[in-house]
Coordinates of C-alpha atoms in Angstrom, one line a residue:
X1 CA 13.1 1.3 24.5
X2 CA 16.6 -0.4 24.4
X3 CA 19.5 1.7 23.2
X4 CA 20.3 1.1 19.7
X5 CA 23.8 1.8 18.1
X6 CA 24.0 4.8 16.3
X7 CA 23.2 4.6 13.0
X8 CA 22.7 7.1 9.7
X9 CA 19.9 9.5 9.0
X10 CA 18.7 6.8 6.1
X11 CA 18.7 4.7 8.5
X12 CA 16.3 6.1 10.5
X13 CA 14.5 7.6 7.7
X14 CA 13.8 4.2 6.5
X15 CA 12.8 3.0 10.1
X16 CA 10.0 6.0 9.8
X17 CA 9.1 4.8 6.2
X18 CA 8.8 0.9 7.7
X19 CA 6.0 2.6 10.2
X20 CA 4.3 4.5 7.8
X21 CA 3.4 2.1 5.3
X22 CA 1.5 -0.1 8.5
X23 CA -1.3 2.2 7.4
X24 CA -1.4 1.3 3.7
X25 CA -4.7 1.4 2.5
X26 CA -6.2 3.3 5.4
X27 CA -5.1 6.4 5.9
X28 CA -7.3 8.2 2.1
X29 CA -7.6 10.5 1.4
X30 CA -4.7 11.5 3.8
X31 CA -0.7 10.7 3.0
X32 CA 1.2 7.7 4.9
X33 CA 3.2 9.4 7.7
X34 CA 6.2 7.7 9.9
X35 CA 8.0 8.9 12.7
X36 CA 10.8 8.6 14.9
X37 CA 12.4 10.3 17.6
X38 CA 15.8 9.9 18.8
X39 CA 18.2 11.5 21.7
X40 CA 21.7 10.5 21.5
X41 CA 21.5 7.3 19.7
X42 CA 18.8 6.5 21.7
X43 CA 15.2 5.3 19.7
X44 CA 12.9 7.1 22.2
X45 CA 9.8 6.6 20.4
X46 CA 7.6 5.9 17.0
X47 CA 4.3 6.3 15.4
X48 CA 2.4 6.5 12.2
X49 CA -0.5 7.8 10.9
X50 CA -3.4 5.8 11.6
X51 CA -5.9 7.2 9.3
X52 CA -7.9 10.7 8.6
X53 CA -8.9 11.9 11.9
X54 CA -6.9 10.2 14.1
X55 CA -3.3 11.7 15.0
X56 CA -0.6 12.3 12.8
X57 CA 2.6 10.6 12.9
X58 CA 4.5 13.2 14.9
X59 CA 1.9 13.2 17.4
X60 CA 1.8 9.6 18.1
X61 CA 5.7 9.7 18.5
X62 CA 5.4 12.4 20.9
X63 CA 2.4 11.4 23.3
X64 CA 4.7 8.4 24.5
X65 CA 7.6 10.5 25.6
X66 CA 7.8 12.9 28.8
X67 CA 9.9 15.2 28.2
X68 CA 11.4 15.3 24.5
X69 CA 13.6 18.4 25.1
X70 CA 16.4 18.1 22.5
X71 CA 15.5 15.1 20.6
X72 CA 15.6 14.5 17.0
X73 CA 12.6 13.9 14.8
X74 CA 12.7 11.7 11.6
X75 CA 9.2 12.3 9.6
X76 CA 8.8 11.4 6.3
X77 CA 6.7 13.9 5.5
X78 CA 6.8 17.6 6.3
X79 CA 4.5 18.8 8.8
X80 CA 1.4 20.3 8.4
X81 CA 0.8 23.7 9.6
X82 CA -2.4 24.6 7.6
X83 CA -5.8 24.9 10.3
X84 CA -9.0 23.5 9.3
X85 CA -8.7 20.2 9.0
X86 CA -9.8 17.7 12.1
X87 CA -5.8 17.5 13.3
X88 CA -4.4 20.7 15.5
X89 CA -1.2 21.8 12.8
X90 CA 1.7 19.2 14.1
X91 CA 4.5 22.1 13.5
X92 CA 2.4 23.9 17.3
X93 CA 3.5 20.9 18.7
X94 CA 7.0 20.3 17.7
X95 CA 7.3 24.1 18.8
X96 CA 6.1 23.0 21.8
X97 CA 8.0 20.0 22.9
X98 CA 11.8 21.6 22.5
X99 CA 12.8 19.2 20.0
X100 CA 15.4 21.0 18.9
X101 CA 16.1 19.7 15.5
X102 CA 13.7 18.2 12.6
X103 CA 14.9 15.5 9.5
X104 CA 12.4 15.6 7.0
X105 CA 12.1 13.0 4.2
X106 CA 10.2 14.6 1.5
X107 CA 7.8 18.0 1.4
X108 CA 4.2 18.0 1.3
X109 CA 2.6 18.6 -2.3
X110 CA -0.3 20.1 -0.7
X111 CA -0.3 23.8 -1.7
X112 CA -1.8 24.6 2.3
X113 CA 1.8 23.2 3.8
X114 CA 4.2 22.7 0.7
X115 CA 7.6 24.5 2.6
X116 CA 5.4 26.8 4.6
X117 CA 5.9 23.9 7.7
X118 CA 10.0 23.8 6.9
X119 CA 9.7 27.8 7.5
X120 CA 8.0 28.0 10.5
X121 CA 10.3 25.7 12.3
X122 CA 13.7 27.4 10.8
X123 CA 11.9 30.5 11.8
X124 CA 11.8 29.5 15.5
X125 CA 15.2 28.3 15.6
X126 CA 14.8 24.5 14.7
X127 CA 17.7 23.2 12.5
X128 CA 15.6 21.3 9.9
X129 CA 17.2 19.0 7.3
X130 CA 15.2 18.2 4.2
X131 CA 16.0 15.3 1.5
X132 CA 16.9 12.2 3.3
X133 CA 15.6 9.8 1.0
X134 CA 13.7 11.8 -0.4
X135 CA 12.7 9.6 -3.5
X136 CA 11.6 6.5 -1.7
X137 CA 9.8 8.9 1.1
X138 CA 7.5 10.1 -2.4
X139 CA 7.0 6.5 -3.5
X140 CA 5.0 5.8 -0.3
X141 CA 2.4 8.2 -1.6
X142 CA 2.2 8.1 -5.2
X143 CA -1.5 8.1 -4.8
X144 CA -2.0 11.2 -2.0
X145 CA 0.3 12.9 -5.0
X146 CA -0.9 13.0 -7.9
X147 CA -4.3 13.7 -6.6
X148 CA -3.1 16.5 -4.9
X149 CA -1.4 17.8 -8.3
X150 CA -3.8 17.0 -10.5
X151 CA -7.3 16.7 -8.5
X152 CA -8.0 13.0 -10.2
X153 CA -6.8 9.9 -8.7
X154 CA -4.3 7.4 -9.4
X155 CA -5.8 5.0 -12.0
X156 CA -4.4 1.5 -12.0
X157 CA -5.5 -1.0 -14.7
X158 CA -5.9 -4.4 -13.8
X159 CA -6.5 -7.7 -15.9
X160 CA -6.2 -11.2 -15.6
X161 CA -5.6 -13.1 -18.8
X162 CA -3.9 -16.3 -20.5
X163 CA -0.7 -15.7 -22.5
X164 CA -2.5 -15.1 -26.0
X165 CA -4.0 -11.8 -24.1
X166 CA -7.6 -13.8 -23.4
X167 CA -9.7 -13.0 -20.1
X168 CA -12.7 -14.9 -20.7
X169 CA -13.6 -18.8 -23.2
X170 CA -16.1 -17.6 -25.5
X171 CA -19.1 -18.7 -23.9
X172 CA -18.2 -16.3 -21.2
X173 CA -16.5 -18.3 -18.6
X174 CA -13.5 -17.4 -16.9
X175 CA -12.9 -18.5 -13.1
X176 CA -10.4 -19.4 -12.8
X177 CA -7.6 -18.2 -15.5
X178 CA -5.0 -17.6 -12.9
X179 CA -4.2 -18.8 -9.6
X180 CA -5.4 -18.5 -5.7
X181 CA -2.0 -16.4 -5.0
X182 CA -3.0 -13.9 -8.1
X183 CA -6.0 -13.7 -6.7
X184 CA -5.2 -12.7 -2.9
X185 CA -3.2 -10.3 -4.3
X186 CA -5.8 -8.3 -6.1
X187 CA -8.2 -8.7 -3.4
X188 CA -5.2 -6.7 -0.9
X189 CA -4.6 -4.4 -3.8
X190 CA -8.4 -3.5 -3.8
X191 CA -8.5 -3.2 0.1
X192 CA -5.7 -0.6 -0.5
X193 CA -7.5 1.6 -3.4
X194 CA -10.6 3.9 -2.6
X195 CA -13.0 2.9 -5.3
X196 CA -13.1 0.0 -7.9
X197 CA -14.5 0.7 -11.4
X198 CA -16.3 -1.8 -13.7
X199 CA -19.0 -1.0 -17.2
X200 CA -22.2 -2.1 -16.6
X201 CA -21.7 -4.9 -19.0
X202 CA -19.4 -6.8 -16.6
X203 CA -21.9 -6.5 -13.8
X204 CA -24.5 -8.3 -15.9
X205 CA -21.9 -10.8 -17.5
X206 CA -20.5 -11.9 -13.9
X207 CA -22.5 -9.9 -11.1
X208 CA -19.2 -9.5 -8.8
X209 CA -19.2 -8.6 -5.4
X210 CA -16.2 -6.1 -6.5
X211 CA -15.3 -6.4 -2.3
X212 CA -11.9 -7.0 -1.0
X213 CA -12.0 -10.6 0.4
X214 CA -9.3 -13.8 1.3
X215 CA -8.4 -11.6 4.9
X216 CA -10.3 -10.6 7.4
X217 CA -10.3 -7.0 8.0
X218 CA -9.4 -5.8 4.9
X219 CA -11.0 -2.5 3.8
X220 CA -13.5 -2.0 0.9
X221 CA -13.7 0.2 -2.0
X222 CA -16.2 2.6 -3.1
X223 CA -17.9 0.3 -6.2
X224 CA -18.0 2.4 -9.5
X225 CA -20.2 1.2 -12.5
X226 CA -20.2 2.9 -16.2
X227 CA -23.7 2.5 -16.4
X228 CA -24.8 5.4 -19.6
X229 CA -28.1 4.1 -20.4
X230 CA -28.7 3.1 -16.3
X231 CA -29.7 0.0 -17.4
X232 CA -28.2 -2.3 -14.1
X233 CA -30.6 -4.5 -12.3
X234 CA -32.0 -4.0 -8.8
X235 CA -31.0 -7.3 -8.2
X236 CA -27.1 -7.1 -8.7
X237 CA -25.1 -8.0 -6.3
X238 CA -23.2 -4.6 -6.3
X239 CA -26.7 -2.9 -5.2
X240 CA -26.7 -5.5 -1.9
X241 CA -27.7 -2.6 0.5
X242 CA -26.1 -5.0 3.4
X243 CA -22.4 -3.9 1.6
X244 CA -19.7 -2.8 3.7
X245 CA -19.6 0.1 1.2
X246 CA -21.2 2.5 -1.2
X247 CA -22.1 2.1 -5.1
X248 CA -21.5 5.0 -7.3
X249 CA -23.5 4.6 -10.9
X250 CA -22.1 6.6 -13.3
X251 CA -24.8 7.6 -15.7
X252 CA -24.9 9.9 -18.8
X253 CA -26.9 12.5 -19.0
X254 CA -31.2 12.3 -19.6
X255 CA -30.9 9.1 -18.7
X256 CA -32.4 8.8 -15.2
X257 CA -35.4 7.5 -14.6
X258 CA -36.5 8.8 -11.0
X259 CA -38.4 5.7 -10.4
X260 CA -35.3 3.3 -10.7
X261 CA -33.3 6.3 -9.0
X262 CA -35.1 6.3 -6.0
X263 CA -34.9 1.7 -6.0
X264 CA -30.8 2.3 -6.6
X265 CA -30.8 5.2 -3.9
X266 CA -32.7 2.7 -1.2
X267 CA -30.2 0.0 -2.0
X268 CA -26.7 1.4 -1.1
X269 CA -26.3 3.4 -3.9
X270 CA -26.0 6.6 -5.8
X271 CA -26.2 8.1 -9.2
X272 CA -24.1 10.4 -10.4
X273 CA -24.1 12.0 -14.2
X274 CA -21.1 12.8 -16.1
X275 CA -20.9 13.7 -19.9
X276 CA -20.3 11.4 -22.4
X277 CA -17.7 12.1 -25.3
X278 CA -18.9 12.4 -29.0
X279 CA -18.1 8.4 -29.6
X280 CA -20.7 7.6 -26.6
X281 CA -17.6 7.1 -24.3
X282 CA -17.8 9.1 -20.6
X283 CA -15.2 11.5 -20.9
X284 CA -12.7 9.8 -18.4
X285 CA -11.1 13.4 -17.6
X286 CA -13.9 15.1 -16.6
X287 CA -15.0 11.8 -14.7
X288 CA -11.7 11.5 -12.9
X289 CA -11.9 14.9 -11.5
X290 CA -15.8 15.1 -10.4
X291 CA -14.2 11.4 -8.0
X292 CA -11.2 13.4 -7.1
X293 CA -13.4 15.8 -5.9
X294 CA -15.3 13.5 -3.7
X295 CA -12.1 12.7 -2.3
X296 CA -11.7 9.6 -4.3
X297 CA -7.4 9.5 -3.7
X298 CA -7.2 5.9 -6.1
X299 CA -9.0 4.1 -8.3
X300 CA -9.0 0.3 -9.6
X301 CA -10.3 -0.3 -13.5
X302 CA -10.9 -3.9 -13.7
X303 CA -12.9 -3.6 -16.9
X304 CA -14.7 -5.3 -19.2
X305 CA -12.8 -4.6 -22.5
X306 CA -14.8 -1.5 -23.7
X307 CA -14.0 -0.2 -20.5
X308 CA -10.2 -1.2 -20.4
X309 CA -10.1 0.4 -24.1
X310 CA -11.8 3.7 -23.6
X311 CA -9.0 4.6 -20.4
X312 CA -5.8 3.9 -22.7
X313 CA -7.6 5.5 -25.6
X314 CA -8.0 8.8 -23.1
X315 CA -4.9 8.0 -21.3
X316 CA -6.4 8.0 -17.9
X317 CA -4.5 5.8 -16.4
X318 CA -1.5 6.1 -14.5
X319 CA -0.5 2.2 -14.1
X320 CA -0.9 -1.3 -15.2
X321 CA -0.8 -4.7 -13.9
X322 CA -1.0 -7.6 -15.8
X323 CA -1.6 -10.9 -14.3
X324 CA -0.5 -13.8 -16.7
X325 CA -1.4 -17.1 -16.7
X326 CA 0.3 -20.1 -18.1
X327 CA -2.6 -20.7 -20.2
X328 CA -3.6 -20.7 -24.0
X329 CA -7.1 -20.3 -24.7
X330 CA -7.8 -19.0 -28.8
X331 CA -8.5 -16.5 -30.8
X332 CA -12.1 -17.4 -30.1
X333 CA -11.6 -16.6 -26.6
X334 CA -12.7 -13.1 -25.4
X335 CA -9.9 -10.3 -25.3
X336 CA -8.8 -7.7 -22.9
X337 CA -9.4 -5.1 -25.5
X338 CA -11.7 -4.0 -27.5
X339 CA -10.6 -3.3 -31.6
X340 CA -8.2 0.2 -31.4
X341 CA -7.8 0.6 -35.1
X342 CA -4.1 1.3 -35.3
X343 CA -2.6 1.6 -38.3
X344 CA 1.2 2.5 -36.7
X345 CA 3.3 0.4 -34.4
X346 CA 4.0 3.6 -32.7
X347 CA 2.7 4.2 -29.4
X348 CA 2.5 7.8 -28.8
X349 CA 2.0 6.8 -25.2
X350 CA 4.9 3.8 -24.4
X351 CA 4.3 1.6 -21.2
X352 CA 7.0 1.2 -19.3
X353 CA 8.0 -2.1 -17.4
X354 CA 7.9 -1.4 -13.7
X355 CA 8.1 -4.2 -11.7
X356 CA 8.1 -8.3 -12.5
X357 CA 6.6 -10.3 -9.6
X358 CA 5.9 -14.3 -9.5
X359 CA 2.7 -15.5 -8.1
X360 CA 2.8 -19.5 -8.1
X361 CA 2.4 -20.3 -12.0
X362 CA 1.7 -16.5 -12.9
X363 CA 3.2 -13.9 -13.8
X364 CA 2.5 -10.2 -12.5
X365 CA 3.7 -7.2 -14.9
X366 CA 3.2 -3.6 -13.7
X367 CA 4.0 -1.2 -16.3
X368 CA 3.2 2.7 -15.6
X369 CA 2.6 5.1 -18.4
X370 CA 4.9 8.5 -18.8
X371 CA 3.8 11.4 -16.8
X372 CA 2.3 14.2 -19.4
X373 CA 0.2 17.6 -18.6
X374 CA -2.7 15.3 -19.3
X375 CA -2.0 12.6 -16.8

């Protein structure tokens, strides 16, 4: 590689977090790692993360260098050290190369390596630096971080509606309220989530694909229906057994029939039973955490409105985008929401405004909730 000036540990930092995110949206339920290594101003090598079960980050840096004696390493993360997994511990090989010194952008949340890779390093003489931008290196894996602290994934709320709040005319249509650019940029956002969550309701309103298309290539997520009575057809698309991916049904309990079990079962699909609340809503909690212990890492709610109104009424979400449309359709038009019954103005809860992005005529608001004990 050429020889580049010298520049300052955020600067290489944020070269590592530039490789890293090249994997968004592969790498679940692993984190997004970024590497580089440097000798006296010199870029020697970098690498990222691929996805699970390929090499980490610091691996792929090193494999293309010789003889890394002295070098620096920039990783955004801290390396693992835990065995177990299908990845040899990367800290054996950095103890093997004779890098002799380690900058490391943010420690791992993970109970198996959180400071116990910083220690083994110091402890065989490796001058480790910890911190180098350190917030931005977190950002990267929101997702891999709150599933690792909480065991439930990210939840991100989605909708697409007209200014007056409206996602469907009353008879039921709505393709298109917003635009083709809105629209290629939820089908990326779903290629970068692990599972996409609908009620059964919208699968027999507008039986969706719920795939990740406009790109080739793009990944798909894991297809998660409310379903509490198991009353979806055979014949929805969702249950196509030639899909690039699986179908969860979420079913309440008593409510199987083994007959239609063994029909969703040959078609892609599988049931799974989680309680219901005393108002007939699945309790979202106890949902969240049986998919975050399949390894579900993120999740996408795209609705219908019972759906959309049962996660903010349990505050199980973590963030919300809003995709606005120019457009004014009534108050006959369908809602996003389903009735709350407040009687206060007061949110115990406030959303706040995260990020303000302009797709052609639309408008995308992402708002994220608080963090709480609950969330």
């Amino acid at each position: 590689m050429k020889n580049d000036p010298v520049y300052s540990d955020e600067y290489w930092m944020g070269h590592a977090i530039a490789e890293a995110v090249k994997a968004r949206g592969h790498t679940s339920p692993n984190p997004m790692v970024g590497a580089v290594l440097l000798r006296k101003g010199r870029r020697l090598a970098v690498g990222y993360h691929h996805r699970a079960g390929l090499p980490h980050a610091e691996i792929e840096a090193l494999k293309q260098v010789k003889d890394p004696r002295g070098a620096t390493l920039y990783v955004t993360l801290e390396p693992c050290c835990h065995e177990g997994k299908r990845t040899p511990p990367c800290t054996e090989a950095i103890l093997r190369s004779g890098i002799k010194k380690v900058i490391v952008g943010t420690l791992d949340p993970n109970p198996k390596v959180s400071g116990k890779g910083v220690k083994i390093l110091r402890r065989a003489g490796i001058d480790v630096e910890v911190g180098i931008l350190e917030e931005e290196c977190r950002a990267i894996n929101v997702f891999y971080n709150h599933w690792i602290t909480t065991g439930k994934p990210w939840v991100v709320m989605k909708t697409a509606a007209s200014l007056d709040g409206r996602i469907a005319l009353a008879n039921g249509k709505s393709r298109w309220i917003t635009g083709e650019a809105s629209r290629a940029c939820v089908h990326q956002l779903r290629s970068e989530v692990d599972g996409i969550l609908v009620g059964v309701g919208t699968v027999e309103a507008d039986d969706p694909e719920l795939t990740a298309r406009h790109r080739k290539g793009l990944r798909q997520p894991i297809r998660v229906i409310l379903d509490p009575s198991f009353r979806i057809s055979i014949r929805a698309k969702v249950l196509d057994p030639r899909a690039d991916s699986p179908c969860w049904i979420i079913v309440a309990p008593g409510r199987i029939s083994a007959a239609k079990r063994e029909q969703v079962q040959r078609r892609n699909a599988e049931v799974i039973v989680a309680p219901l609340r005393r108002n007939g809503e699945f309790d979202l909690t106890k949902l969240l955490h049986l998919l975050g212990k399949r390894g579900m890492v993120s999740l996408l709610v795209e609705g219908g409105p019972k759906v959309w109104t049962s996660f903010h009424r349990q505050n199980a979400f973590q963030e919300l985008w809003a995709f606005v449309a120019p457009k004014l359709l009534g108050a006959d038009a369908k809602s996003m929401l389903a009735p709350f019954g407040l009687t206060t103005l007061q949110q115990k809860f406030p959303l706040q405004l995260s990020d303000v992005e302009v797709f052609g005529e639309d408008v995308l608001m992402v708002y994220r909730r608080p963090r709480t004990r609950q969330n």
